[in-house]
């Protein structure tokens, strides 16, 4: 039934943008769930599911930081391939952490330091040109690079160093520019190790504050309120996939499309990022990610694991995953094909349909979708 | 059984209205009221008033006392928004939220309707109103939708609320307005959004070109005295809500119509004729919680602190009005309505989930108002305090 599957989804995609303006009416109120139920979901997601993901991200960036100096001492193609592989591993882990926009992720602008994107004004490219021209020592100093511009100290900067063919050639040729760039890569890797280490270190205190929600807390007066952070991560994570990761490169239409507006276009993994985002977002619902946690103990516990609603949501989510899995990693490659635009648009429509499900099936039934003023203020 | 429940609700509300009559201290015998005044603090006698809603598309203006006990509920034909207070008078103005067709003038003690104002056919009310200090004129922000122009209408309260004048607001989508301390000029938050009743009157039609501003006009002539705006990069920050301190400082809260994770300020301060509009940001871990949306702005009684509610993030933020710095934040699920008590740094806040809190910004404390009757309603965006 292709019409039934994609027709309404396509229509809905256009409507999704209006969600951020809060024009949708509140879903019908449901019976109150006991606060303990929200508490259990928070405990599971924050103390069982998330810490191993942060550890894995930190391990991956540590490995990058360990390997970069050796590569720079004697740069060759196999070393470069290894560093690129290390970048992909770290980026996979980051894309599974990225949607959890809460606590230490947001403190000190850390999410932007780890990955400054989208870069609407081309700040990174402009600063990168200046960097190459002036070669300031700050950027090759692992201790100091954290004081530099956010656009030049995280994953996109490392991506430019490792995947821009011109720069990679300079590195392999061990030219003056190449040597500077490689040392810059060393500093970025060390900085990513430090930033992700801070995430690991600060997460438990944040999790404790969420788990100790109560009338005395000025941050989380109830577990239900604390759980809205998790619901929002799921909801906004999907909106960000639509509005930034897909709609930006798609532009106004096929003639306006430009894969270079996509995240991680240089390393040709824009769609792979989305696939890892979706995996992580589903874990908020389901309760299991990369073997950590347990299926049925995420947000689904609030609407009833194995309930009709749960079964329907899982089937619909599988369609989104199928649309994502059917695509290769690179948006550059997909958009270069005649039917590429349509395929990316189809994924956008699938995710948009997912947003509607999240709002109605999860937001409505868990009562985490927002209240009277939040949904329809003025 | 929805019918039975609705019937019950109406009955209960009638009872509440009667309680309200007896509950307001001004209706007690003069001697008793004086005696009561001797032993109660002014805050204990304060009355809070706000638009509200039930669960069945039923809308009210409701008042409650300092403990959160509801005093009356006056049904409205549609959803209200803010309440304008007529100084030294029983009148309060409940203007329908945008695109509003009516405004009701109510008796602040009982909710009784004293006059009904209708928006002209080619205008729509925008939810906010203020009175002149002498109580003579009521000013309402409106949309002249055929010309995509904001206006402020003037109604003569002494002459049956006759519409007597209309001024340009010098921007699109005027929302909250406020008298400046001189009593002769009015600050208007022009949100910058173009809307039209043909498109439901609320959907923004000009996000790419919106150009919000803050404007001060002469209340008698409508002449533009001052205007300020944010830098062009921030033109999608709709300037919607303001409050004015006794020293003339205007605090303002924005609503962003761009990306969810764009880094934009959401709060501003401006002293017309003295400074430019200055944007303020909270620390990152609070700023993101504000969810790109401010709902209500209120100075405390001392003018040294102002509060800005962020209902989408469920947080009230507090700011130092003198140093223009972030002070603290207190979680308030779906909290939006804010009123200053007579104590420094203290506010009463309400939520769309039926909560009412007393919040102390200086000691970072939040207490639920003790009376449960407050919980029977969803409290709408704005709250006003009446000192009795």
Coordinates of C-alpha atoms in Angstrom, one line a residue, chain B residues 126 128 130 139-142 150-153 167-180 185-192 212-219 222-229 239-244 250-252 270 272 277:
Chain B
X126 CA -3.9 41.1 20.6
X128 CA -2.8 42.9 26.1
X130 CA -3.1 48.9 30.0
X139 CA -5.0 51.1 25.5
X140 CA -5.2 47.8 23.6
X141 CA -2.7 46.4 21.0
X142 CA -4.4 45.4 17.8
X150 CA 0.1 47.2 14.4
X151 CA -2.0 49.7 16.2
X152 CA -2.8 50.8 19.7
X153 CA -6.5 51.7 20.2
X167 CA -2.2 55.1 17.1
X168 CA 0.3 53.4 14.9
X169 CA 2.4 50.9 16.9
X170 CA 5.3 51.4 14.5
X171 CA 5.7 47.7 13.8
X172 CA 3.9 44.5 13.0
X173 CA 2.3 42.2 15.5
X174 CA 2.2 44.5 18.6
X175 CA 1.8 42.4 21.7
X176 CA 2.4 43.6 25.3
X177 CA 2.5 47.3 26.1
X178 CA 3.3 49.2 29.3
X179 CA 3.3 52.7 30.6
X180 CA 6.7 54.3 31.3
X185 CA 4.5 57.4 27.2
X186 CA 3.8 53.8 26.3
X187 CA 6.3 51.1 25.5
X188 CA 5.1 48.6 22.9
X189 CA 6.7 45.2 22.0
X190 CA 6.1 44.9 18.3
X191 CA 6.6 41.1 17.8
X192 CA 7.2 41.5 14.1
X212 CA 10.4 43.1 15.5
X213 CA 11.1 46.2 17.5
X214 CA 10.4 48.0 20.8
X215 CA 8.8 51.4 20.4
X216 CA 7.8 54.2 22.8
X217 CA 5.0 56.5 21.8
X218 CA 3.4 59.5 23.4
X219 CA 0.1 58.2 24.9
X222 CA 0.7 58.7 19.3
X223 CA 4.0 60.3 18.3
X224 CA 6.9 57.9 18.1
X225 CA 9.5 58.9 20.7
X226 CA 12.0 56.1 20.7
X227 CA 12.5 52.8 18.9
X228 CA 15.1 50.0 19.2
X229 CA 15.7 46.7 17.6
X239 CA 10.0 40.7 21.0
X240 CA 6.7 39.9 22.7
X241 CA 6.7 40.7 26.4
X242 CA 7.9 43.5 28.5
X243 CA 7.8 45.0 31.9
X244 CA 9.0 48.4 33.1
X250 CA 12.4 47.9 30.2
X251 CA 13.0 44.1 30.5
X252 CA 11.9 42.1 27.6
X270 CA 16.5 48.7 27.3
X272 CA 14.7 54.4 26.1
X277 CA 18.6 47.2 23.5

